[in-house]
Each structure stands twice: as structure tokens, then as C-alpha cells.
Tab-separated table of C-alpha atoms and ligand atoms in Angstrom:
chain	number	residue	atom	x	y	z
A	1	UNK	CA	118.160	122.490	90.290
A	2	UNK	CA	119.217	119.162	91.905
A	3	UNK	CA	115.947	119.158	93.239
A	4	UNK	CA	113.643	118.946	90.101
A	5	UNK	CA	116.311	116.850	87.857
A	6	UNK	CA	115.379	113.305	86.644
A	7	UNK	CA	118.114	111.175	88.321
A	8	UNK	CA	119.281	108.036	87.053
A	9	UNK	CA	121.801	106.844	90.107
A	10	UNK	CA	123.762	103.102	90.208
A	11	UNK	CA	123.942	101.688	93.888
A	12	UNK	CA	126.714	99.377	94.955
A	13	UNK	CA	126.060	97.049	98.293
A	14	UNK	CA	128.719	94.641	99.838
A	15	UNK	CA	128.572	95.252	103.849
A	16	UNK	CA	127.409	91.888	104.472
A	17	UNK	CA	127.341	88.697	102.567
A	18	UNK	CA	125.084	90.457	99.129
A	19	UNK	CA	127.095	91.671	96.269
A	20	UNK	CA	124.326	93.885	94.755
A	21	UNK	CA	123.850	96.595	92.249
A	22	UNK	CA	121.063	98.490	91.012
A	23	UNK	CA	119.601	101.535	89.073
A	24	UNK	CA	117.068	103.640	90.207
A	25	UNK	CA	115.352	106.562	88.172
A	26	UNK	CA	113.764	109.183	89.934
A	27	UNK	CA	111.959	111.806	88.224
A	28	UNK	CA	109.882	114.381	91.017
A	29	UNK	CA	106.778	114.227	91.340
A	30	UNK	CA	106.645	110.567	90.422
A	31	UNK	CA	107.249	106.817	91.589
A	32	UNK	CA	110.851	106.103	91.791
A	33	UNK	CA	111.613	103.548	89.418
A	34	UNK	CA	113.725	100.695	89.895
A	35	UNK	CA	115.625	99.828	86.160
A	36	UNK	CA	117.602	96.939	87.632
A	37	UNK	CA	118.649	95.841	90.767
A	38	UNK	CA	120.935	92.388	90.888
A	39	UNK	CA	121.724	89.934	94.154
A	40	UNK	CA	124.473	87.783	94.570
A	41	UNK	CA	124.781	86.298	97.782
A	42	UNK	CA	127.311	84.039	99.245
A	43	UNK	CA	125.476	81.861	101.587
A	44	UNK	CA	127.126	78.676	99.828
A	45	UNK	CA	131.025	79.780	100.727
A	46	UNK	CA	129.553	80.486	104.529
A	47	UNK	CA	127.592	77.085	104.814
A	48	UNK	CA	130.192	75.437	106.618
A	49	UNK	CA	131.427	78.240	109.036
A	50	UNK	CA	127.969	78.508	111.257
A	51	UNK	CA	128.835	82.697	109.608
A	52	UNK	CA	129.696	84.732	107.587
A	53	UNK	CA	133.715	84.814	107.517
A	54	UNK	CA	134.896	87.872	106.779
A	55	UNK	CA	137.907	87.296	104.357
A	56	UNK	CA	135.849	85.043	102.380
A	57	UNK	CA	132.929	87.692	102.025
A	58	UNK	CA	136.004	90.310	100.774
A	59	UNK	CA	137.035	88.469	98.194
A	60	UNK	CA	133.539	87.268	97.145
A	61	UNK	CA	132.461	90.836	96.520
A	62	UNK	CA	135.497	91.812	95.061
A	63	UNK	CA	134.722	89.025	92.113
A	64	UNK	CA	131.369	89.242	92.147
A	65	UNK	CA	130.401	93.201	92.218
A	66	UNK	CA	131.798	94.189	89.049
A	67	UNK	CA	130.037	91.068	87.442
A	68	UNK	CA	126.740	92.831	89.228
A	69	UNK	CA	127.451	95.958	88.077
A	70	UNK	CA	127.300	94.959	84.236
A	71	UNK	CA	124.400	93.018	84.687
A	72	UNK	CA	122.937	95.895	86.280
A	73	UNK	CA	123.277	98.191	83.139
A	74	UNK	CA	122.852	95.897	80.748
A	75	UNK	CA	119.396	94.817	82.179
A	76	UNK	CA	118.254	98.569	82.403
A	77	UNK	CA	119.858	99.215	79.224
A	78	UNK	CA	122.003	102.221	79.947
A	79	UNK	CA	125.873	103.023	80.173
A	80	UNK	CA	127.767	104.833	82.431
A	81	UNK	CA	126.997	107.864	80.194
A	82	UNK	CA	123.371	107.805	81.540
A	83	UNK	CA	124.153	108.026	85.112
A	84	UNK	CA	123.861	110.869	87.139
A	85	UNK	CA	126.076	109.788	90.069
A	86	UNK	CA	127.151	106.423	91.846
A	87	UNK	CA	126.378	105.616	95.533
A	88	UNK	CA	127.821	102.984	97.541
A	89	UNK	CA	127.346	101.389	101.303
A	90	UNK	CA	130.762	103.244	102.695
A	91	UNK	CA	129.768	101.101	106.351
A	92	UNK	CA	128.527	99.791	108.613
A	93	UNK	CA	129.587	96.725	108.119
A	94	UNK	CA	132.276	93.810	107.472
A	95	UNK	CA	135.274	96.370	106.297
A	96	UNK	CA	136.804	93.957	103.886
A	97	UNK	CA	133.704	93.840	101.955
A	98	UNK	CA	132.779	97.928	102.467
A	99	UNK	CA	136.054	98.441	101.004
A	100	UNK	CA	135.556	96.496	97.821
A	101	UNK	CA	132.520	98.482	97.397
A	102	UNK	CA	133.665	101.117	97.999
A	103	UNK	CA	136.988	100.848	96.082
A	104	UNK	CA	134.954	100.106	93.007
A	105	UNK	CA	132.753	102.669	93.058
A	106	UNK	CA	135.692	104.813	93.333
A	107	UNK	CA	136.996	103.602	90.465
A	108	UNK	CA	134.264	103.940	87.697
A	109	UNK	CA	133.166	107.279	89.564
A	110	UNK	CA	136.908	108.549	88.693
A	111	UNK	CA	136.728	106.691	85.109
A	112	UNK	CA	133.367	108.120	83.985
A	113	UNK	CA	133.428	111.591	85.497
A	114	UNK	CA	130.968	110.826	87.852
A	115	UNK	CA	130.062	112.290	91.296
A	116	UNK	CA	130.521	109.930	93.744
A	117	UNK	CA	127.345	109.693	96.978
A	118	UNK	CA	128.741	107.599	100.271
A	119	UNK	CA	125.561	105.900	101.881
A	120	UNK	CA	125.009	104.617	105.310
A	121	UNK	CA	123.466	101.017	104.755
A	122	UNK	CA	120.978	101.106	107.417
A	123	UNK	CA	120.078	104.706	106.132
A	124	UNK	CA	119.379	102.206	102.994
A	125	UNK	CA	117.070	100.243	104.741
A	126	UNK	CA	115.265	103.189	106.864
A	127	UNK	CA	114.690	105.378	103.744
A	128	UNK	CA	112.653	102.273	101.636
A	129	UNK	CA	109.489	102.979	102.679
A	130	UNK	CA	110.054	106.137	100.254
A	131	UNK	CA	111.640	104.111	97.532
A	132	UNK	CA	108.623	101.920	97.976
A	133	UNK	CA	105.287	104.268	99.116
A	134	UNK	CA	106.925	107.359	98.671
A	135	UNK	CA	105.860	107.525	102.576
A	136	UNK	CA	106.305	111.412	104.139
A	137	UNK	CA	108.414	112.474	106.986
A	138	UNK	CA	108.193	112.054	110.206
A	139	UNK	CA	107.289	107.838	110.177
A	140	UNK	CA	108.913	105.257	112.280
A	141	UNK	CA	110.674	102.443	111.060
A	142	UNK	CA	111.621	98.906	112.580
A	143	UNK	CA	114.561	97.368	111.010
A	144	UNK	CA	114.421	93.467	111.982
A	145	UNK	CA	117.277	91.230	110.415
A	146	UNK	CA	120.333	89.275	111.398
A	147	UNK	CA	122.407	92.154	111.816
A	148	UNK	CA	120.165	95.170	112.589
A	149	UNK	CA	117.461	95.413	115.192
A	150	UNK	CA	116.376	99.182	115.694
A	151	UNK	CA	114.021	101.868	116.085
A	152	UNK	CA	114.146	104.687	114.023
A	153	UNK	CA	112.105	108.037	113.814
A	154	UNK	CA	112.886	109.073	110.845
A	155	UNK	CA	112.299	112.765	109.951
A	156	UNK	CA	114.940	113.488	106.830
A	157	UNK	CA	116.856	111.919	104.845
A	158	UNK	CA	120.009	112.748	106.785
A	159	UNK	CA	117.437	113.271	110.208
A	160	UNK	CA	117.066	109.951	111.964
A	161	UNK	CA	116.892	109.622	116.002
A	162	UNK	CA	117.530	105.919	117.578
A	163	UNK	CA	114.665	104.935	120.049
A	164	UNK	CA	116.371	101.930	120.900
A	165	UNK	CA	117.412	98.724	119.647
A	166	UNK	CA	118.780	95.100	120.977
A	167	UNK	CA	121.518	95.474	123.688
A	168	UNK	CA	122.789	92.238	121.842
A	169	UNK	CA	121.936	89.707	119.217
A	170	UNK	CA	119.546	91.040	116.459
A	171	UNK	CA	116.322	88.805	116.433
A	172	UNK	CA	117.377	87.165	112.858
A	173	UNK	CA	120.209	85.986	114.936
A	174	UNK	CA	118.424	84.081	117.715
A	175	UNK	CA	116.181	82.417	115.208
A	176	UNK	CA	119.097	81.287	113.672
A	177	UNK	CA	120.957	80.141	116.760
A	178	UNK	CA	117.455	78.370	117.840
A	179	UNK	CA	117.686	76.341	114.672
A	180	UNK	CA	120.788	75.179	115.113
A	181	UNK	CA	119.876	74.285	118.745
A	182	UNK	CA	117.115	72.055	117.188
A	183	UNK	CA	118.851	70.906	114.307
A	184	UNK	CA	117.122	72.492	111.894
A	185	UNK	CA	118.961	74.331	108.564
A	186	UNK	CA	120.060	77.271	107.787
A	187	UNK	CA	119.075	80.305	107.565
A	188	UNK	CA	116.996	79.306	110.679
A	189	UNK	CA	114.088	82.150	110.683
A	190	UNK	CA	111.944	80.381	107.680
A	191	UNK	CA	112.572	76.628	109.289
A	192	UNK	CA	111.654	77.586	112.403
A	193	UNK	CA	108.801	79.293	111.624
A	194	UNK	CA	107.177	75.974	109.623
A	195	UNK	CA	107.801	74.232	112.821
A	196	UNK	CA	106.226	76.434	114.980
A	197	UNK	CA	102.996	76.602	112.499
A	198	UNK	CA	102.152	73.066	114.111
A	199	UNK	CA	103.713	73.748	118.134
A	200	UNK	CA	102.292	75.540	121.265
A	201	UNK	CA	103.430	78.714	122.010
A	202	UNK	CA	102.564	78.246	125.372
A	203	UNK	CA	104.022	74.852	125.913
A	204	UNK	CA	107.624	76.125	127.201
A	205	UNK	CA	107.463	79.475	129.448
A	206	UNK	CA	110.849	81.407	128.184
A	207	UNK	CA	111.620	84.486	128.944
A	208	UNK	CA	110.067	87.948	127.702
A	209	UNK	CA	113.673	89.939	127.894
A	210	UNK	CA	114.028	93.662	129.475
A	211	UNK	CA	110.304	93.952	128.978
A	212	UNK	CA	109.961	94.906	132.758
A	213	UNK	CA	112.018	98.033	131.815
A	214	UNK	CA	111.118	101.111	130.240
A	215	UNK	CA	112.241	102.183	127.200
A	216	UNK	CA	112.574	100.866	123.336
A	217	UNK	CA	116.090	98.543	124.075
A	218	UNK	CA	115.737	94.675	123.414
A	219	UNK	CA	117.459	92.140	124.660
A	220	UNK	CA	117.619	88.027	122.507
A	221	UNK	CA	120.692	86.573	123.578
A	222	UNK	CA	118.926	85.297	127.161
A	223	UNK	CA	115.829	83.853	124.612
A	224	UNK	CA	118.483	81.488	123.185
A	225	UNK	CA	120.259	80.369	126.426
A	226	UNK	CA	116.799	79.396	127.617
A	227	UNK	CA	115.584	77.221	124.286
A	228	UNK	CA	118.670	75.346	124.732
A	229	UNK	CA	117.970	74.552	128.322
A	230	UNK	CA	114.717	73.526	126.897
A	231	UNK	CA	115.902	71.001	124.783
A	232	UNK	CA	118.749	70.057	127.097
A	233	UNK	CA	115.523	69.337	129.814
A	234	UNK	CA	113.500	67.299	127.037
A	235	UNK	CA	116.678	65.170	125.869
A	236	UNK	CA	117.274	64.248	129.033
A	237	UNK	CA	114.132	63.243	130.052
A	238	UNK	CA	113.534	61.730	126.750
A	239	UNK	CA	116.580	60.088	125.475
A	240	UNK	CA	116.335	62.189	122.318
A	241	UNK	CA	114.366	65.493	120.801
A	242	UNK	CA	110.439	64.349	119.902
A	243	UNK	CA	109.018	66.019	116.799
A	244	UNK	CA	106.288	67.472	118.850
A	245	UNK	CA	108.237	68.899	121.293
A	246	UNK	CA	110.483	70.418	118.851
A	247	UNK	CA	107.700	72.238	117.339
A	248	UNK	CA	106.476	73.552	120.232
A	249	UNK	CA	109.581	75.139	121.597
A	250	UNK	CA	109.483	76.645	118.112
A	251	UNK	CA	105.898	77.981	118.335
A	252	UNK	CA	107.356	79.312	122.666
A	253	UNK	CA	109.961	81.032	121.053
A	254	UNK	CA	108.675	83.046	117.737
A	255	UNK	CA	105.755	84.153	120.399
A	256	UNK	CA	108.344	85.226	122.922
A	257	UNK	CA	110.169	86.703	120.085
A	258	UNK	CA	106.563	88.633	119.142
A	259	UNK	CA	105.826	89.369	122.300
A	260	UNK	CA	109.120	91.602	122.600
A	261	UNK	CA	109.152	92.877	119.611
A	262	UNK	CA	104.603	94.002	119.536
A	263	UNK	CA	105.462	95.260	122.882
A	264	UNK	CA	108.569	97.744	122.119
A	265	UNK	CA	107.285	98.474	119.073
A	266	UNK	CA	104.013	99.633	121.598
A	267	UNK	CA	106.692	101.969	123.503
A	268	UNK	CA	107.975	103.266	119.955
A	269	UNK	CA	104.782	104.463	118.421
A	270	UNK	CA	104.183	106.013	121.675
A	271	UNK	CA	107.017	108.578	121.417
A	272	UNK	CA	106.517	108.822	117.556
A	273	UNK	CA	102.898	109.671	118.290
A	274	UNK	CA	104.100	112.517	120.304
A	275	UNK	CA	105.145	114.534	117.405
A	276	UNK	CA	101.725	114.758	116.049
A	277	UNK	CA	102.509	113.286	112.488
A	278	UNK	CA	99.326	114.090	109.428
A	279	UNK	CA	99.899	110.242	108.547
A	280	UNK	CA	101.454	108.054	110.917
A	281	UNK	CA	103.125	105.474	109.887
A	282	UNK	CA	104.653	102.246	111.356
A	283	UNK	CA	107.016	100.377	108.585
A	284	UNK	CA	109.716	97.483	109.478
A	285	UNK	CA	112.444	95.922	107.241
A	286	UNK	CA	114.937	93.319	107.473
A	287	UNK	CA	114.417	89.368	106.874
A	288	UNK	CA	112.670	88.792	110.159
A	289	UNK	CA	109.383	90.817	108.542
A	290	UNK	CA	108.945	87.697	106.660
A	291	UNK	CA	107.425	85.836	109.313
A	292	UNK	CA	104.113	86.349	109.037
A	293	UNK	CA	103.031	85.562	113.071
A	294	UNK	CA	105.348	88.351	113.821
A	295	UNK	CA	104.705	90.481	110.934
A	296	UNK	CA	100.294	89.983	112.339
A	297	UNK	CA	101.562	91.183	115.557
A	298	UNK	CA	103.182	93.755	114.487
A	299	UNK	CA	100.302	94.986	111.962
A	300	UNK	CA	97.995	94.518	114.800
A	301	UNK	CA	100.353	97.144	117.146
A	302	UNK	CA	99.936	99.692	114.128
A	303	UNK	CA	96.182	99.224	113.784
A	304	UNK	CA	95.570	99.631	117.510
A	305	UNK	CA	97.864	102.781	117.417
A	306	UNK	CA	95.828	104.202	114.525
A	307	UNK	CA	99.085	104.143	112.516
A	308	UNK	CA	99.254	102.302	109.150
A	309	UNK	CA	101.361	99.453	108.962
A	310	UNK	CA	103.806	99.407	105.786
A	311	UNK	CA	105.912	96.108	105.146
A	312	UNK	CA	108.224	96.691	101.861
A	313	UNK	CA	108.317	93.381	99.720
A	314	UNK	CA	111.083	90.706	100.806
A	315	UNK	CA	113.440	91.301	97.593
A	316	UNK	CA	113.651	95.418	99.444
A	317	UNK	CA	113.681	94.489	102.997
A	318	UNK	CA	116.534	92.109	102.987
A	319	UNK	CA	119.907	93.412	101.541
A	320	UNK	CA	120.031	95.533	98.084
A	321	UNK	CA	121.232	97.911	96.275
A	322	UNK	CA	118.184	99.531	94.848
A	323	UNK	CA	118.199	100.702	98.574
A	324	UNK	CA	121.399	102.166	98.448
A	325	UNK	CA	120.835	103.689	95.298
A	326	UNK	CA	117.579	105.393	96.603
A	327	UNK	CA	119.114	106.743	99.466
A	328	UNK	CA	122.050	108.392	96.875
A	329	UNK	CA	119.061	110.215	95.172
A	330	UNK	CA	118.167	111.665	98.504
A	331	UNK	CA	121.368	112.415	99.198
A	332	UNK	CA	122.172	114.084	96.164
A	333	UNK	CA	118.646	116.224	96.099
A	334	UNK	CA	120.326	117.919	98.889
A	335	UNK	CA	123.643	118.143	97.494
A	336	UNK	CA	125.506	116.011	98.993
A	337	UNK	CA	128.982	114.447	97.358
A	338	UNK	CA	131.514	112.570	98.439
A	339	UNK	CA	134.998	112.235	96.327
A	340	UNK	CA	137.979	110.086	96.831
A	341	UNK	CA	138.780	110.347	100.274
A	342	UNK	CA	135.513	108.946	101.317
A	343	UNK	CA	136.340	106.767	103.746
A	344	UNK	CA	134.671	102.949	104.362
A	345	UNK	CA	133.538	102.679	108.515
A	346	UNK	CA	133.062	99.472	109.986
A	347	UNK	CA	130.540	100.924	112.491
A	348	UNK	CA	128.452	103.812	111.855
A	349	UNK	CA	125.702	104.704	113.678
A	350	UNK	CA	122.745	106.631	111.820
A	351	UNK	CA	122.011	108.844	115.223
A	352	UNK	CA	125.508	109.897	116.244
A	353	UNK	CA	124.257	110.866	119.329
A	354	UNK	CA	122.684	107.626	120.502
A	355	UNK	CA	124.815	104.876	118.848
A	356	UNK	CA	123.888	101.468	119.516
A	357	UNK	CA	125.530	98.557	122.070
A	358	UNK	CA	126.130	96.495	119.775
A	359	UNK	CA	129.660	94.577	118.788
A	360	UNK	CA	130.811	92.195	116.254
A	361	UNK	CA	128.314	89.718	115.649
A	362	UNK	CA	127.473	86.777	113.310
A	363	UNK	CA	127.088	89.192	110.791
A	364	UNK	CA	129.622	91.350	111.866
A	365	UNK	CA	129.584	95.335	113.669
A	366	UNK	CA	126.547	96.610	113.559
A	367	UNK	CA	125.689	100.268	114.057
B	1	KG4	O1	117.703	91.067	106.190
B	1	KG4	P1	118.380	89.743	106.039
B	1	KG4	O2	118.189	88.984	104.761
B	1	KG4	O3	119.935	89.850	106.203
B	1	KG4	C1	120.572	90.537	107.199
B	1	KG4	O4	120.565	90.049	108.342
B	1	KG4	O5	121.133	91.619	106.886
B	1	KG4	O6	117.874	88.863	107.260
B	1	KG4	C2	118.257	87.532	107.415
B	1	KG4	C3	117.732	87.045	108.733
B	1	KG4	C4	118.222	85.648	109.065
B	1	KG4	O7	118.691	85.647	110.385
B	1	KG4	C5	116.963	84.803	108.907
B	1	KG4	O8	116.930	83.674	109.755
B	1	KG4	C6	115.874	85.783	109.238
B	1	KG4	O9	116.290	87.011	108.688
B	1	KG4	N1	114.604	85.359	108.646
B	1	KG4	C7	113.511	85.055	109.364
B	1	KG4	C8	112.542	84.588	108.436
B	1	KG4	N2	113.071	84.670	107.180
B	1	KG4	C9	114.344	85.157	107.329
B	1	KG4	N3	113.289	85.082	110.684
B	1	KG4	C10	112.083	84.682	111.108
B	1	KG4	N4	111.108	84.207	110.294
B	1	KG4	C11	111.280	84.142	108.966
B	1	KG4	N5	110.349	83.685	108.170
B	2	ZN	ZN1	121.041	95.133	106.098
């Protein structure tokens, strides 16, 4: 029955720094559609921190989500009468924020009668190549951000097996860090790719991290330590930090940071190759996919693996809730619920039995 309803399901985010809601339709057989899906972020009350601070995220999302939650239905039109359920991020993430999210969604889910879906927010991200392409099972998935970097083979919407993933800082994280090495703003990714569109990659030789090793793990944190030796070199030498030479540590580092990532992601499709998928698939997420010299590499891995390369837009690959609401329809097709006790998890790692390395970070745990 669950399987061949229409669903109309209202997604709450707040792991990270994003309050977000949305609504997503689904009716089988067709397109998901997305009726609304609203982002508040918070990178304003963080500016001055060099993070996101925790308490300050908490009580952002606890102002802001219910604000994004009327929005929500009043853009798509509906009330809570039209809803078929409510899913919410229940973790990873900052706790403080989960549990606003999830405390709402609680609330209204109690209020209007309504079953209540607990979502793993990276399961958000791995299942929106569905949401987007309606992609089949088994297809691998990159997830590249300032929290997350991971591999994922993902063959249900509950079935999803780590490769690997970074042993450290997530690549968003190091592009971020390298910005404020070279004084450039925040958030560091888009600034220093411009500066690197007019550097040479091959001016600075940094380091290629755990690439000499087998396997899918990455490694940034030694990239960073080396561009600030860089600059450290270059200021001494040069009383100060030239233009040019700014640049072109830029252009070194995204290429390093390509290199890794083309050449894991090599290793990945390898073992996802294995398993003989009809229509292989190669998709990433996360705000690092915006860089277009690393998104190229990537596509060009994909082409050369005879896989095809899917990139969701930016507004789905970075922190939402139509993502969250998505994976609630899955979850719900296959009856899952959740009710009151469902508890918000700081860490949570999609394949239980391979959970990641990571610890707090900028962004906070990751998975
Ligand atoms: O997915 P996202 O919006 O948030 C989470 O981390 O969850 O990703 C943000 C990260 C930031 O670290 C930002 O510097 C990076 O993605 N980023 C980029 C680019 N645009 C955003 N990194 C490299 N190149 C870009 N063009
Ligand atoms: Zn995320």
C-alpha cells in the first residue's frame, strides 16, 4: 500500500549551520517533486569565530526552523492536513542543533497526528541522486563538503557500505583553512578557486596524501600544513605574500586536492565495478562539487570508467531539507516510523560496520 501511495512528506534539517524545510511529493512511477524547500543559514553569527559555534547554531535553529517551516507550507500551499508524515535529520551532527530539529518535529508530528520518519543526514545527501535522476541501485556516490568526505556504494535506501573516506579534515575544510592561510574570505573553496584560475598548479610541489596506499581513505590535514610552509617560505624570502605567488599556491593546491580525490575516486569505481551494475553510475555531493577543475576531474574518472557522471545542482548538494524529506519517502515506502523516543545522535555512521575516523571538526562530528 505504502508503496504505490502519493506521498506528500515535510523535511526538517538543522545538523549543521542550515535551518531548512521542505516538501516533497512523490507519486510512483513519476519525478519526485519538490513543492518548497527553504534555507536559512547562519554564516553571519559564525563570521567572527573562524566556525561554526555550537550554542550559537542551537539557538539559531531553534528561532529560525519554525519560521522555515511556515514558509515551507505556505509556498507549496498545503497545511499540515496534507502531509503524509514528517522527517527530520535525528544526527549526525552538532547535537544542540539535531535536537531542535528534532524536538520540533516531534512536536507538530504529536499535534497533527502525524507519523514521525528519523533520517540520517548523510543518508540525505547519498539518496539525491534519486530525488534528482531517479538514479537505480547499486551507484556510487562521493559526498565532498566541509563536514563529509566519503565513499558510498549505495545499494538501498537503508543499504549503504563505506569504501572509505578522509582519516581527517573533509576537503571543504582544507580549502577553507588554505584561505585563511592566504588571507582570502570566507567560505574559502569559491575564493580560492578564482585565484587558482590565474596560478600554476605546478609551481609549489605539495603533497599527494596516503595516495601510496591502497585503499579508498584520504588524508587533507598534511595538504594544509604544507601550503602554510609555502607561504611561510615566500614571506620570508619576500618580505610579504606577491599576488602571483598567491595564486599559484592556489592553482598547487586545488590540483593536489584533484589529484587525491580523481585518484580514490579511481580505486572506488573499481570495487563498485565489481558488482556488475546495468548502469553505472558515479555521482558526488557536497559544496566542494562546485569547483569546476575538480568537478572535470572527476567527470573525466567516470568517463574513463565507462560510468556516467551525475552532479546534483548546488541548491541539493549543499545542505537541505528537500534531501531529508526525500530520504523520509524512502523510508516510509518501506515502512519505516519512528515515534517519540527517537533519539537525536551526534555521530552516526551510515555503514555501522565501517564507521568513519573522524572527530569533532570545524563543522562538528562527522559520521
Ligand atoms: O556542502 P556544504 O555547503 O556544507 C557542508 O560542509 O556541509 O560545503 C561547504 C564547503 C565549504 O568548506 C566551502 O569552502 C566548500 O564547500 N566549497 C568549495 C567551493 N564552493 C564551496 N570548495 C572548493 N571549490 C568551490 N568552488
Ligand atoms: Zn551535509
Amino acid at each position: 500500500m505504502n508503496s504505490e501511495k502519493t506521498l506528500t512528506i515535510l523535511g526538517i534539517e538543522s545538523s549543521c549551520d542550515d535551518s531548512a524545510a521542505a516538501i516533497v511529493r512523490h507519486r510512483p512511477g513519476a519525478a519526485p517533486e519538490i513543492l518548497a524547500s527553504v534555507v536559512r543559514g547562519q554564516a553571519e553569527l559564525h563570521a567572527d569565530f573562524g566556525g561554526v559555534v555550537p550554542e550559537i547554531a542551537a539557538r539559531a535553529h531553534a528561532e529560525k526552523l519554525d519560521h522555515c517551516v511556515e514558509e515551507a507550507l505556505t509556498t507549496a500551499s498545503l497545511g499540515f492536513g496534507d502531509l503524509d508524515a514528517i522527517a527530520v535529520t535525528a544526527g549526525p551532527g552538532l547535537i544542540g542543533g539535531v535536537l531542535s530539529g528534532v524536538m520540533l518535529a516531534k512536536g507538530m508530528a504529536a499535534g497533527a497526528g502525524l507519523p514521525l520518519i528519523g533520517v540520517n543526514h548523510l543518508a540525505g545527501h547519498a539518496l539525491t541522486p534519486r530525488l534528482t535522476d531517479q538514479v537505480p541501485f547499486p551507484y556510487l556516490i562521493l559526498l565532498v563538503s566541509g563536514g563529509h568526505c566519503q565513499f558510498l556504494l549505495v545499494r538501498g535506501a537503508e543499504d549503504f557500505t563505506r569504501l572509505g573516506g578522509t582519516i581527517d579534515d573533509a576537503p571543504g575544510e582544507a580549502f577553507d583553512k588554505t584561505a585563511r592561510i592566504l588571507g582570502l574570505p570566507q567560505p574559502g573553496g569559491p575564493a580560492v578557486e578564482r585565484e587558482a584560475a590565474s596560478g600554476d598548479p605546478r609551481a609549489f610541489d605539495l603533497p599527494r596524501p596516503l595516495l601510496d596506499r591502497p585503499g579508498c581513505d584520504l588524508s587533507f590535514s598534511g595538504l594544509k600544513t604544507a601550503v602554510l610552509r609555502a607561504r611561510d617560505r615566500i614571506v620570508a624570502d619576500h618580505g610579504g605574500l606577491p599576488k602571483g605567488a598567491r595564486a599559484d599556491i592556489c592553482a598547487s593546491f586545488q590540483a593536489a586536492v584533484g589529484d587525491v580525490l580523481a585518484q580514490k575516486s579511481r580505486r572506488a569505481l573499481e570495487i563498485y565495478l565489481e558488482e556488475a551494475p546495468r548502469e553505472p553510475i558515479f555521482s558526488v555531493a557536497g559544496g566542494v562539487a562546485a569547483n569546476s577543475a575538480i568537478r572535470a576531474r572527476l567527470e573525466a574518472v567516470a568517463r574513463e570508467a565507462g560510468a556516467r557522471f551525475l552532479a546534483p545542482p548546488l541548491a541539493l548538494c549543499t545542505d537541505n531539507a528537500a534531501m531529508i524529506a526525500w530520504a523520509g519517502i524512502e523510508r516510509f515506502r518501506l515502512g519505516r516510523r519512528d515515534d517519540l523516543a527517537l533519539q537525536a545522535r551526534p555521530r552516526w555512521p551510515l555503514d555501522e560496520s565501517r564507521p568513519g575516523m573522524l572527530g569533532g571538526g570545524k563543522k562538528g562530528a562527522k559520521a
